[in-house]
């Protein structure tokens, strides 16, 4: 499989606290990689390093490198805005803008200079179709996004993220605030999106990782304990700590 993201000897400190310890990982393109592990083990921290979201947290220090598309994203030449354009992100709580459904999806493309109405219409329709929301909202595009259900809002956030045509989609516990049916819809959606995007997801739900991902990384105390094909990691883990975690002995 083609590698898209190469993380090499990454250490991250929040002040004096060593949150990521010597993490090295290769994340393949056009597949789903899941980060699992008990709360506080560094999953979200690592996810946020991939689009430099941690830059915004004061006192954060990073060592090591992350190469995406042959470029070290922490080198001084990298424009963070351009990087974030290539990397969409979806959060735990759906966070649509208090705007219409249409304007939520058109927001990014407009920001990038697209003003032609027909072109925007097309992007909105394609993105909503990709996020499997079009059928439910096509007659109410002018309505406020805040009137949608939580699950619909999350699919709208996915549509908004993919409207700017990113390479990578980061999902940080994207279903943990949703009901089981909405969760299932998002899980099904990820299966369709993985042909086009590289997806990295953090989940506290290891059954979800087992259901949807191709590779799984198990973290403990800021370290990678095991990284393997999902099927292998859940059926025949190499490390006793992985075995203990997936069999529910802790976490
Ligand atoms: P996870 O996603 O696995 O639950 P996190 O990446 O959120 O773990 O957190 C990893 C560790 O870093 C935890 O001990 C957490 O308390 C700490 N941490 C996370 N964010 C910050 C921050 N902004 N400042 C200081 N410590 C933080």
PDB file of C-alpha atoms and ligand atoms in Angstrom:
ATOM      1  CA  UNK A   1       0.000   0.000   0.000  1.00  0.00           C
ATOM      2  CA  UNK A   2       1.156   3.526  -0.769  1.00  0.00           C
ATOM      3  CA  UNK A   3       2.291   5.379   2.351  1.00  0.00           C
ATOM      4  CA  UNK A   4       0.952   8.860   2.736  1.00  0.00           C
ATOM      5  CA  UNK A   5       1.987   9.895   6.217  1.00  0.00           C
ATOM      6  CA  UNK A   6       5.321   9.037   7.788  1.00  0.00           C
ATOM      7  CA  UNK A   7       5.670   9.824  11.445  1.00  0.00           C
ATOM      8  CA  UNK A   8       9.236   9.448  12.671  1.00  0.00           C
ATOM      9  CA  UNK A   9      10.437   9.501  16.286  1.00  0.00           C
ATOM     10  CA  UNK A  10       7.795  11.975  17.309  1.00  0.00           C
ATOM     11  CA  UNK A  11       7.862  13.340  20.833  1.00  0.00           C
ATOM     12  CA  UNK A  12       5.352  15.868  22.069  1.00  0.00           C
ATOM     13  CA  UNK A  13       5.449  17.741  25.362  1.00  0.00           C
ATOM     14  CA  UNK A  14       2.706  19.818  26.959  1.00  0.00           C
ATOM     15  CA  UNK A  15       5.015  21.918  29.112  1.00  0.00           C
ATOM     16  CA  UNK A  16       6.898  19.349  31.201  1.00  0.00           C
ATOM     17  CA  UNK A  17       4.422  16.558  30.441  1.00  0.00           C
ATOM     18  CA  UNK A  18       5.677  14.047  27.871  1.00  0.00           C
ATOM     19  CA  UNK A  19       2.470  13.157  26.006  1.00  0.00           C
ATOM     20  CA  UNK A  20       3.827  11.323  22.931  1.00  0.00           C
ATOM     21  CA  UNK A  21       6.901   9.165  23.286  1.00  0.00           C
ATOM     22  CA  UNK A  22       9.018   8.290  20.309  1.00  0.00           C
ATOM     23  CA  UNK A  23       6.104   7.526  18.000  1.00  0.00           C
ATOM     24  CA  UNK A  24       7.012   6.151  14.568  1.00  0.00           C
ATOM     25  CA  UNK A  25       4.226   5.108  12.213  1.00  0.00           C
ATOM     26  CA  UNK A  26       3.555   4.835   8.516  1.00  0.00           C
ATOM     27  CA  UNK A  27      -0.041   5.517   7.576  1.00  0.00           C
ATOM     28  CA  UNK A  28      -1.141   4.199   4.194  1.00  0.00           C
ATOM     29  CA  UNK A  29      -3.100   6.207   1.646  1.00  0.00           C
ATOM     30  CA  UNK A  30      -6.745   5.479   0.859  1.00  0.00           C
ATOM     31  CA  UNK A  31      -7.411   3.295   3.844  1.00  0.00           C
ATOM     32  CA  UNK A  32      -8.741   3.733   7.352  1.00  0.00           C
ATOM     33  CA  UNK A  33      -6.294   3.760  10.233  1.00  0.00           C
ATOM     34  CA  UNK A  34      -7.766   3.688  13.723  1.00  0.00           C
ATOM     35  CA  UNK A  35      -6.101   4.882  16.935  1.00  0.00           C
ATOM     36  CA  UNK A  36      -7.319   3.016  19.994  1.00  0.00           C
ATOM     37  CA  UNK A  37      -6.337   2.911  23.654  1.00  0.00           C
ATOM     38  CA  UNK A  38      -7.563   4.031  27.055  1.00  0.00           C
ATOM     39  CA  UNK A  39      -8.491   7.630  27.731  1.00  0.00           C
ATOM     40  CA  UNK A  40      -5.478   9.927  28.025  1.00  0.00           C
ATOM     41  CA  UNK A  41      -3.051   7.689  26.081  1.00  0.00           C
ATOM     42  CA  UNK A  42      -2.362  10.352  23.431  1.00  0.00           C
ATOM     43  CA  UNK A  43      -4.673   9.397  20.544  1.00  0.00           C
ATOM     44  CA  UNK A  44      -6.154  12.868  20.018  1.00  0.00           C
ATOM     45  CA  UNK A  45      -2.797  14.517  20.578  1.00  0.00           C
ATOM     46  CA  UNK A  46      -1.262  12.478  17.773  1.00  0.00           C
ATOM     47  CA  UNK A  47      -4.250  13.116  15.499  1.00  0.00           C
ATOM     48  CA  UNK A  48      -3.915  16.856  16.103  1.00  0.00           C
ATOM     49  CA  UNK A  49      -0.220  16.830  15.208  1.00  0.00           C
ATOM     50  CA  UNK A  50      -1.188  15.730  11.680  1.00  0.00           C
ATOM     51  CA  UNK A  51      -2.749  19.095  10.826  1.00  0.00           C
ATOM     52  CA  UNK A  52      -0.742  21.077  13.369  1.00  0.00           C
ATOM     53  CA  UNK A  53      -3.732  21.812  15.550  1.00  0.00           C
ATOM     54  CA  UNK A  54      -1.455  21.480  18.581  1.00  0.00           C
ATOM     55  CA  UNK A  55       0.354  24.625  17.406  1.00  0.00           C
ATOM     56  CA  UNK A  56      -2.495  26.562  18.942  1.00  0.00           C
ATOM     57  CA  UNK A  57      -1.873  25.113  22.408  1.00  0.00           C
ATOM     58  CA  UNK A  58       0.634  27.201  24.319  1.00  0.00           C
ATOM     59  CA  UNK A  59       3.644  25.441  25.777  1.00  0.00           C
ATOM     60  CA  UNK A  60       3.532  22.542  23.285  1.00  0.00           C
ATOM     61  CA  UNK A  61       6.891  21.312  22.030  1.00  0.00           C
ATOM     62  CA  UNK A  62       7.488  18.777  19.312  1.00  0.00           C
ATOM     63  CA  UNK A  63      10.530  16.744  18.256  1.00  0.00           C
ATOM     64  CA  UNK A  64      10.832  14.378  15.314  1.00  0.00           C
ATOM     65  CA  UNK A  65       9.141  14.640  11.938  1.00  0.00           C
ATOM     66  CA  UNK A  66       5.895  14.037  10.117  1.00  0.00           C
ATOM     67  CA  UNK A  67       6.228  13.709   6.378  1.00  0.00           C
ATOM     68  CA  UNK A  68       3.047  14.074   4.363  1.00  0.00           C
ATOM     69  CA  UNK A  69       3.384  13.933   0.606  1.00  0.00           C
ATOM     70  CA  UNK A  70       7.172  14.116   0.813  1.00  0.00           C
ATOM     71  CA  UNK A  71       7.123  17.274   2.910  1.00  0.00           C
ATOM     72  CA  UNK A  72       7.947  17.636   6.597  1.00  0.00           C
ATOM     73  CA  UNK A  73       4.877  19.451   7.829  1.00  0.00           C
ATOM     74  CA  UNK A  74       6.867  20.935  10.719  1.00  0.00           C
ATOM     75  CA  UNK A  75       9.501  22.540   8.476  1.00  0.00           C
ATOM     76  CA  UNK A  76       9.510  26.323   8.492  1.00  0.00           C
ATOM     77  CA  UNK A  77       8.474  26.639   4.814  1.00  0.00           C
ATOM     78  CA  UNK A  78       5.140  24.932   5.376  1.00  0.00           C
ATOM     79  CA  UNK A  79       2.111  27.185   5.309  1.00  0.00           C
ATOM     80  CA  UNK A  80      -0.267  25.882   7.908  1.00  0.00           C
ATOM     81  CA  UNK A  81      -3.313  27.154   6.005  1.00  0.00           C
ATOM     82  CA  UNK A  82      -2.312  25.209   2.884  1.00  0.00           C
ATOM     83  CA  UNK A  83      -1.667  22.127   5.001  1.00  0.00           C
ATOM     84  CA  UNK A  84      -5.090  22.296   6.654  1.00  0.00           C
ATOM     85  CA  UNK A  85      -6.683  22.606   3.239  1.00  0.00           C
ATOM     86  CA  UNK A  86      -5.323  19.166   2.405  1.00  0.00           C
ATOM     87  CA  UNK A  87      -6.477  17.756   5.718  1.00  0.00           C
ATOM     88  CA  UNK A  88     -10.110  17.917   6.777  1.00  0.00           C
ATOM     89  CA  UNK A  89     -11.147  17.297  10.352  1.00  0.00           C
ATOM     90  CA  UNK A  90     -14.348  16.151  12.032  1.00  0.00           C
ATOM     91  CA  UNK A  91     -14.780  16.469  15.788  1.00  0.00           C
ATOM     92  CA  UNK A  92     -16.671  14.681  18.524  1.00  0.00           C
ATOM     93  CA  UNK A  93     -19.453  17.271  18.716  1.00  0.00           C
ATOM     94  CA  UNK A  94     -20.950  18.153  15.345  1.00  0.00           C
ATOM     95  CA  UNK A  95     -20.050  21.824  14.852  1.00  0.00           C
ATOM     96  CA  UNK A  96     -21.910  23.216  11.852  1.00  0.00           C
ATOM     97  CA  UNK A  97     -21.783  26.995  11.409  1.00  0.00           C
ATOM     98  CA  UNK A  98     -25.015  28.844  12.275  1.00  0.00           C
ATOM     99  CA  UNK A  99     -25.693  29.211   8.571  1.00  0.00           C
ATOM    100  CA  UNK A 100     -27.772  27.421   5.968  1.00  0.00           C
ATOM    101  CA  UNK A 101     -26.958  23.844   4.958  1.00  0.00           C
ATOM    102  CA  UNK A 102     -25.807  25.172   1.578  1.00  0.00           C
ATOM    103  CA  UNK A 103     -23.577  27.855   3.072  1.00  0.00           C
ATOM    104  CA  UNK A 104     -21.934  25.378   5.430  1.00  0.00           C
ATOM    105  CA  UNK A 105     -20.750  23.248   2.519  1.00  0.00           C
ATOM    106  CA  UNK A 106     -19.952  26.219   0.255  1.00  0.00           C
ATOM    107  CA  UNK A 107     -17.945  27.920   3.014  1.00  0.00           C
ATOM    108  CA  UNK A 108     -14.550  26.350   2.285  1.00  0.00           C
ATOM    109  CA  UNK A 109     -14.773  26.569  -1.517  1.00  0.00           C
ATOM    110  CA  UNK A 110     -15.806  30.254  -1.215  1.00  0.00           C
ATOM    111  CA  UNK A 111     -12.878  30.878   1.106  1.00  0.00           C
ATOM    112  CA  UNK A 112     -10.661  29.453  -1.595  1.00  0.00           C
ATOM    113  CA  UNK A 113     -12.024  31.896  -4.137  1.00  0.00           C
ATOM    114  CA  UNK A 114     -14.815  30.015  -5.883  1.00  0.00           C
ATOM    115  CA  UNK A 115     -17.668  32.458  -6.547  1.00  0.00           C
ATOM    116  CA  UNK A 116     -19.401  30.969  -9.592  1.00  0.00           C
ATOM    117  CA  UNK A 117     -22.893  29.893  -8.495  1.00  0.00           C
ATOM    118  CA  UNK A 118     -23.102  26.899 -10.806  1.00  0.00           C
ATOM    119  CA  UNK A 119     -19.727  25.647  -9.677  1.00  0.00           C
ATOM    120  CA  UNK A 120     -20.658  26.087  -6.021  1.00  0.00           C
ATOM    121  CA  UNK A 121     -24.007  24.338  -6.601  1.00  0.00           C
ATOM    122  CA  UNK A 122     -22.144  21.397  -8.053  1.00  0.00           C
ATOM    123  CA  UNK A 123     -19.664  21.200  -5.201  1.00  0.00           C
ATOM    124  CA  UNK A 124     -22.470  21.387  -2.625  1.00  0.00           C
ATOM    125  CA  UNK A 125     -24.431  18.636  -4.342  1.00  0.00           C
ATOM    126  CA  UNK A 126     -21.431  16.336  -4.855  1.00  0.00           C
ATOM    127  CA  UNK A 127     -20.198  16.816  -1.290  1.00  0.00           C
ATOM    128  CA  UNK A 128     -23.622  16.193   0.228  1.00  0.00           C
ATOM    129  CA  UNK A 129     -24.003  13.105  -1.953  1.00  0.00           C
ATOM    130  CA  UNK A 130     -20.587  11.830  -0.842  1.00  0.00           C
ATOM    131  CA  UNK A 131     -21.621  12.360   2.771  1.00  0.00           C
ATOM    132  CA  UNK A 132     -24.878  10.472   2.096  1.00  0.00           C
ATOM    133  CA  UNK A 133     -26.977  13.443   3.184  1.00  0.00           C
ATOM    134  CA  UNK A 134     -28.208  14.811  -0.140  1.00  0.00           C
ATOM    135  CA  UNK A 135     -31.423  12.789  -0.201  1.00  0.00           C
ATOM    136  CA  UNK A 136     -32.454  14.152   3.202  1.00  0.00           C
ATOM    137  CA  UNK A 137     -31.656  17.829   2.599  1.00  0.00           C
ATOM    138  CA  UNK A 138     -31.857  18.530  -1.123  1.00  0.00           C
ATOM    139  CA  UNK A 139     -35.189  20.343  -0.729  1.00  0.00           C
ATOM    140  CA  UNK A 140     -34.114  22.368   2.283  1.00  0.00           C
ATOM    141  CA  UNK A 141     -30.650  23.640   1.433  1.00  0.00           C
ATOM    142  CA  UNK A 142     -31.552  27.145   2.578  1.00  0.00           C
ATOM    143  CA  UNK A 143     -32.629  25.961   6.039  1.00  0.00           C
ATOM    144  CA  UNK A 144     -30.380  26.438   9.024  1.00  0.00           C
ATOM    145  CA  UNK A 145     -27.927  23.611   9.619  1.00  0.00           C
ATOM    146  CA  UNK A 146     -28.720  23.888  13.305  1.00  0.00           C
ATOM    147  CA  UNK A 147     -32.185  22.421  12.634  1.00  0.00           C
ATOM    148  CA  UNK A 148     -30.705  19.084  11.551  1.00  0.00           C
ATOM    149  CA  UNK A 149     -30.425  16.101  13.883  1.00  0.00           C
ATOM    150  CA  UNK A 150     -27.036  15.384  15.489  1.00  0.00           C
ATOM    151  CA  UNK A 151     -26.284  12.592  13.035  1.00  0.00           C
ATOM    152  CA  UNK A 152     -27.267  14.760  10.062  1.00  0.00           C
ATOM    153  CA  UNK A 153     -25.142  17.601  11.426  1.00  0.00           C
ATOM    154  CA  UNK A 154     -22.148  15.279  11.641  1.00  0.00           C
ATOM    155  CA  UNK A 155     -22.655  14.149   8.030  1.00  0.00           C
ATOM    156  CA  UNK A 156     -22.926  17.824   7.092  1.00  0.00           C
ATOM    157  CA  UNK A 157     -19.589  18.450   8.816  1.00  0.00           C
ATOM    158  CA  UNK A 158     -18.118  15.605   6.755  1.00  0.00           C
ATOM    159  CA  UNK A 159     -19.606  17.177   3.592  1.00  0.00           C
ATOM    160  CA  UNK A 160     -18.110  20.527   4.614  1.00  0.00           C
ATOM    161  CA  UNK A 161     -14.717  18.901   5.148  1.00  0.00           C
ATOM    162  CA  UNK A 162     -14.672  17.120   1.788  1.00  0.00           C
ATOM    163  CA  UNK A 163     -16.008  20.119  -0.171  1.00  0.00           C
ATOM    164  CA  UNK A 164     -12.449  21.491  -0.420  1.00  0.00           C
ATOM    165  CA  UNK A 165     -11.192  18.189  -1.770  1.00  0.00           C
ATOM    166  CA  UNK A 166      -8.723  17.200   0.961  1.00  0.00           C
ATOM    167  CA  UNK A 167      -6.386  14.200   0.766  1.00  0.00           C
ATOM    168  CA  UNK A 168      -6.813  13.264   4.384  1.00  0.00           C
ATOM    169  CA  UNK A 169      -9.788  13.175   6.712  1.00  0.00           C
ATOM    170  CA  UNK A 170      -9.161  13.163  10.448  1.00  0.00           C
ATOM    171  CA  UNK A 171     -12.010  11.962  12.646  1.00  0.00           C
ATOM    172  CA  UNK A 172     -11.712  12.559  16.379  1.00  0.00           C
ATOM    173  CA  UNK A 173     -14.306  10.394  18.156  1.00  0.00           C
ATOM    174  CA  UNK A 174     -16.693  11.525  15.424  1.00  0.00           C
ATOM    175  CA  UNK A 175     -19.530   9.231  16.473  1.00  0.00           C
ATOM    176  CA  UNK A 176     -19.254   9.241  20.240  1.00  0.00           C
ATOM    177  CA  UNK A 177     -21.953  11.905  20.661  1.00  0.00           C
ATOM    178  CA  UNK A 178     -24.348  10.145  18.277  1.00  0.00           C
ATOM    179  CA  UNK A 179     -27.108   7.560  18.660  1.00  0.00           C
ATOM    180  CA  UNK A 180     -26.481   4.005  17.375  1.00  0.00           C
ATOM    181  CA  UNK A 181     -28.315   4.484  14.062  1.00  0.00           C
ATOM    182  CA  UNK A 182     -26.459   7.706  13.242  1.00  0.00           C
ATOM    183  CA  UNK A 183     -23.234   6.000  14.278  1.00  0.00           C
ATOM    184  CA  UNK A 184     -23.917   3.147  11.883  1.00  0.00           C
ATOM    185  CA  UNK A 185     -24.594   5.619   9.060  1.00  0.00           C
ATOM    186  CA  UNK A 186     -21.280   7.373   9.653  1.00  0.00           C
ATOM    187  CA  UNK A 187     -19.480   4.019   9.845  1.00  0.00           C
ATOM    188  CA  UNK A 188     -21.014   2.999   6.508  1.00  0.00           C
ATOM    189  CA  UNK A 189     -20.076   6.351   5.082  1.00  0.00           C
ATOM    190  CA  UNK A 190     -16.419   5.884   6.028  1.00  0.00           C
ATOM    191  CA  UNK A 191     -16.389   2.668   3.998  1.00  0.00           C
ATOM    192  CA  UNK A 192     -17.385   4.639   0.914  1.00  0.00           C
ATOM    193  CA  UNK A 193     -15.008   7.516   1.594  1.00  0.00           C
ATOM    194  CA  UNK A 194     -11.918   5.395   2.100  1.00  0.00           C
ATOM    195  CA  UNK A 195     -11.584   4.782  -1.642  1.00  0.00           C
ATOM    196  CA  UNK A 196     -11.011   8.499  -2.114  1.00  0.00           C
ATOM    197  CA  UNK A 197      -9.501   9.723   1.136  1.00  0.00           C
ATOM    198  CA  UNK A 198      -6.952   8.644   3.680  1.00  0.00           C
ATOM    199  CA  UNK A 199      -8.893   8.433   6.915  1.00  0.00           C
ATOM    200  CA  UNK A 200      -7.350   8.511  10.372  1.00  0.00           C
ATOM    201  CA  UNK A 201      -9.818   8.019  13.196  1.00  0.00           C
ATOM    202  CA  UNK A 202      -9.577   8.163  16.937  1.00  0.00           C
ATOM    203  CA  UNK A 203     -12.121   5.994  18.667  1.00  0.00           C
ATOM    204  CA  UNK A 204     -12.574   4.906  22.255  1.00  0.00           C
ATOM    205  CA  UNK A 205     -14.816   2.183  20.897  1.00  0.00           C
ATOM    206  CA  UNK A 206     -12.630  -0.725  19.871  1.00  0.00           C
ATOM    207  CA  UNK A 207     -15.559  -2.539  18.281  1.00  0.00           C
ATOM    208  CA  UNK A 208     -15.866   0.383  15.921  1.00  0.00           C
ATOM    209  CA  UNK A 209     -12.164   0.164  15.072  1.00  0.00           C
ATOM    210  CA  UNK A 210     -12.591  -3.565  14.432  1.00  0.00           C
ATOM    211  CA  UNK A 211     -15.632  -2.948  12.206  1.00  0.00           C
ATOM    212  CA  UNK A 212     -14.386  -0.132  10.029  1.00  0.00           C
ATOM    213  CA  UNK A 213     -10.603   0.213   9.956  1.00  0.00           C
ATOM    214  CA  UNK A 214      -7.911  -1.462   7.873  1.00  0.00           C
ATOM    215  CA  UNK A 215      -5.071  -0.799  10.314  1.00  0.00           C
ATOM    216  CA  UNK A 216      -5.214  -0.256  14.039  1.00  0.00           C
ATOM    217  CA  UNK A 217      -2.694   1.399  16.325  1.00  0.00           C
ATOM    218  CA  UNK A 218      -2.928   0.618  20.036  1.00  0.00           C
ATOM    219  CA  UNK A 219      -1.511   3.298  22.351  1.00  0.00           C
ATOM    220  CA  UNK A 220      -0.673   3.245  26.027  1.00  0.00           C
ATOM    221  CA  UNK A 221       0.769   6.165  28.011  1.00  0.00           C
ATOM    222  CA  UNK A 222       1.821   8.065  24.893  1.00  0.00           C
ATOM    223  CA  UNK A 223       3.548   5.103  23.264  1.00  0.00           C
ATOM    224  CA  UNK A 224       2.638   2.864  20.357  1.00  0.00           C
ATOM    225  CA  UNK A 225       2.298  -0.624  21.773  1.00  0.00           C
ATOM    226  CA  UNK A 226       1.202  -2.333  18.592  1.00  0.00           C
ATOM    227  CA  UNK A 227       0.396  -1.399  15.011  1.00  0.00           C
ATOM    228  CA  UNK A 228      -1.044  -4.044  12.722  1.00  0.00           C
ATOM    229  CA  UNK A 229      -3.734  -4.924  10.235  1.00  0.00           C
ATOM    230  CA  UNK A 230      -6.975  -4.589  12.135  1.00  0.00           C
ATOM    231  CA  UNK A 231      -7.890  -8.224  11.673  1.00  0.00           C
ATOM    232  CA  UNK A 232      -4.545  -9.377  13.014  1.00  0.00           C
ATOM    233  CA  UNK A 233      -4.511  -6.955  15.938  1.00  0.00           C
ATOM    234  CA  UNK A 234      -7.924  -8.065  17.157  1.00  0.00           C
ATOM    235  CA  UNK A 235      -7.566 -11.794  16.472  1.00  0.00           C
ATOM    236  CA  UNK A 236      -3.929 -12.437  17.205  1.00  0.00           C
ATOM    237  CA  UNK A 237      -2.200  -9.514  18.920  1.00  0.00           C
ATOM    238  CA  UNK A 238       1.559  -9.742  19.401  1.00  0.00           C
ATOM    239  CA  UNK A 239       1.762  -7.843  22.682  1.00  0.00           C
ATOM    240  CA  UNK A 240       0.245  -9.006  25.949  1.00  0.00           C
ATOM    241  CA  UNK A 241      -0.907  -5.442  26.732  1.00  0.00           C
ATOM    242  CA  UNK A 242      -2.893  -5.346  23.491  1.00  0.00           C
ATOM    243  CA  UNK A 243      -4.438  -8.686  24.359  1.00  0.00           C
ATOM    244  CA  UNK A 244      -5.373  -7.406  27.830  1.00  0.00           C
ATOM    245  CA  UNK A 245      -6.916  -4.232  26.421  1.00  0.00           C
ATOM    246  CA  UNK A 246      -8.957  -5.805  23.632  1.00  0.00           C
ATOM    247  CA  UNK A 247     -10.229  -8.507  25.926  1.00  0.00           C
ATOM    248  CA  UNK A 248     -11.490  -5.810  28.295  1.00  0.00           C
ATOM    249  CA  UNK A 249      -9.070  -6.393  31.163  1.00  0.00           C
ATOM    250  CA  UNK A 250      -8.452  -2.637  31.482  1.00  0.00           C
ATOM    251  CA  UNK A 251      -9.395   0.711  29.926  1.00  0.00           C
TER     252      UNK A 251
HETATM  253  P1  LIG B   1      -6.681  10.532  24.356  1.00  0.00           P
HETATM  254  O1  LIG B   1      -7.109  11.163  23.065  1.00  0.00           O
HETATM  255  O2  LIG B   1      -6.020   9.212  24.160  1.00  0.00           O
HETATM  256  O3  LIG B   1      -7.766  10.454  25.379  1.00  0.00           O
HETATM  257  P2  LIG B   1      -5.150  12.968  24.697  1.00  0.00           P
HETATM  258  O4  LIG B   1      -4.291  13.034  23.497  1.00  0.00           O
HETATM  259  O5  LIG B   1      -6.362  13.832  24.738  1.00  0.00           O
HETATM  260  O6  LIG B   1      -5.528  11.435  24.999  1.00  0.00           O
HETATM  261  O7  LIG B   1      -4.275  13.316  25.990  1.00  0.00           O
HETATM  262  C1  LIG B   1      -3.030  12.693  26.248  1.00  0.00           C
HETATM  263  C2  LIG B   1      -2.456  13.248  27.521  1.00  0.00           C
HETATM  264  O8  LIG B   1      -2.088  14.610  27.326  1.00  0.00           O
HETATM  265  C3  LIG B   1      -3.430  13.230  28.698  1.00  0.00           C
HETATM  266  O9  LIG B   1      -2.713  12.947  29.855  1.00  0.00           O
HETATM  267  C4  LIG B   1      -3.966  14.642  28.725  1.00  0.00           C
HETATM  268  O10 LIG B   1      -4.333  15.018  30.033  1.00  0.00           O
HETATM  269  C5  LIG B   1      -2.780  15.456  28.238  1.00  0.00           C
HETATM  270  N1  LIG B   1      -3.226  16.666  27.513  1.00  0.00           N
HETATM  271  C6  LIG B   1      -4.035  16.713  26.448  1.00  0.00           C
HETATM  272  N2  LIG B   1      -4.218  17.976  26.025  1.00  0.00           N
HETATM  273  C7  LIG B   1      -3.471  18.756  26.838  1.00  0.00           C
HETATM  274  C8  LIG B   1      -3.225  20.166  26.936  1.00  0.00           C
HETATM  275  N3  LIG B   1      -3.775  21.025  26.084  1.00  0.00           N
HETATM  276  N4  LIG B   1      -2.413  20.603  27.929  1.00  0.00           N
HETATM  277  C9  LIG B   1      -1.844  19.743  28.787  1.00  0.00           C
HETATM  278  N5  LIG B   1      -2.031  18.394  28.767  1.00  0.00           N
HETATM  279  C10 LIG B   1      -2.835  17.911  27.808  1.00  0.00           C
END
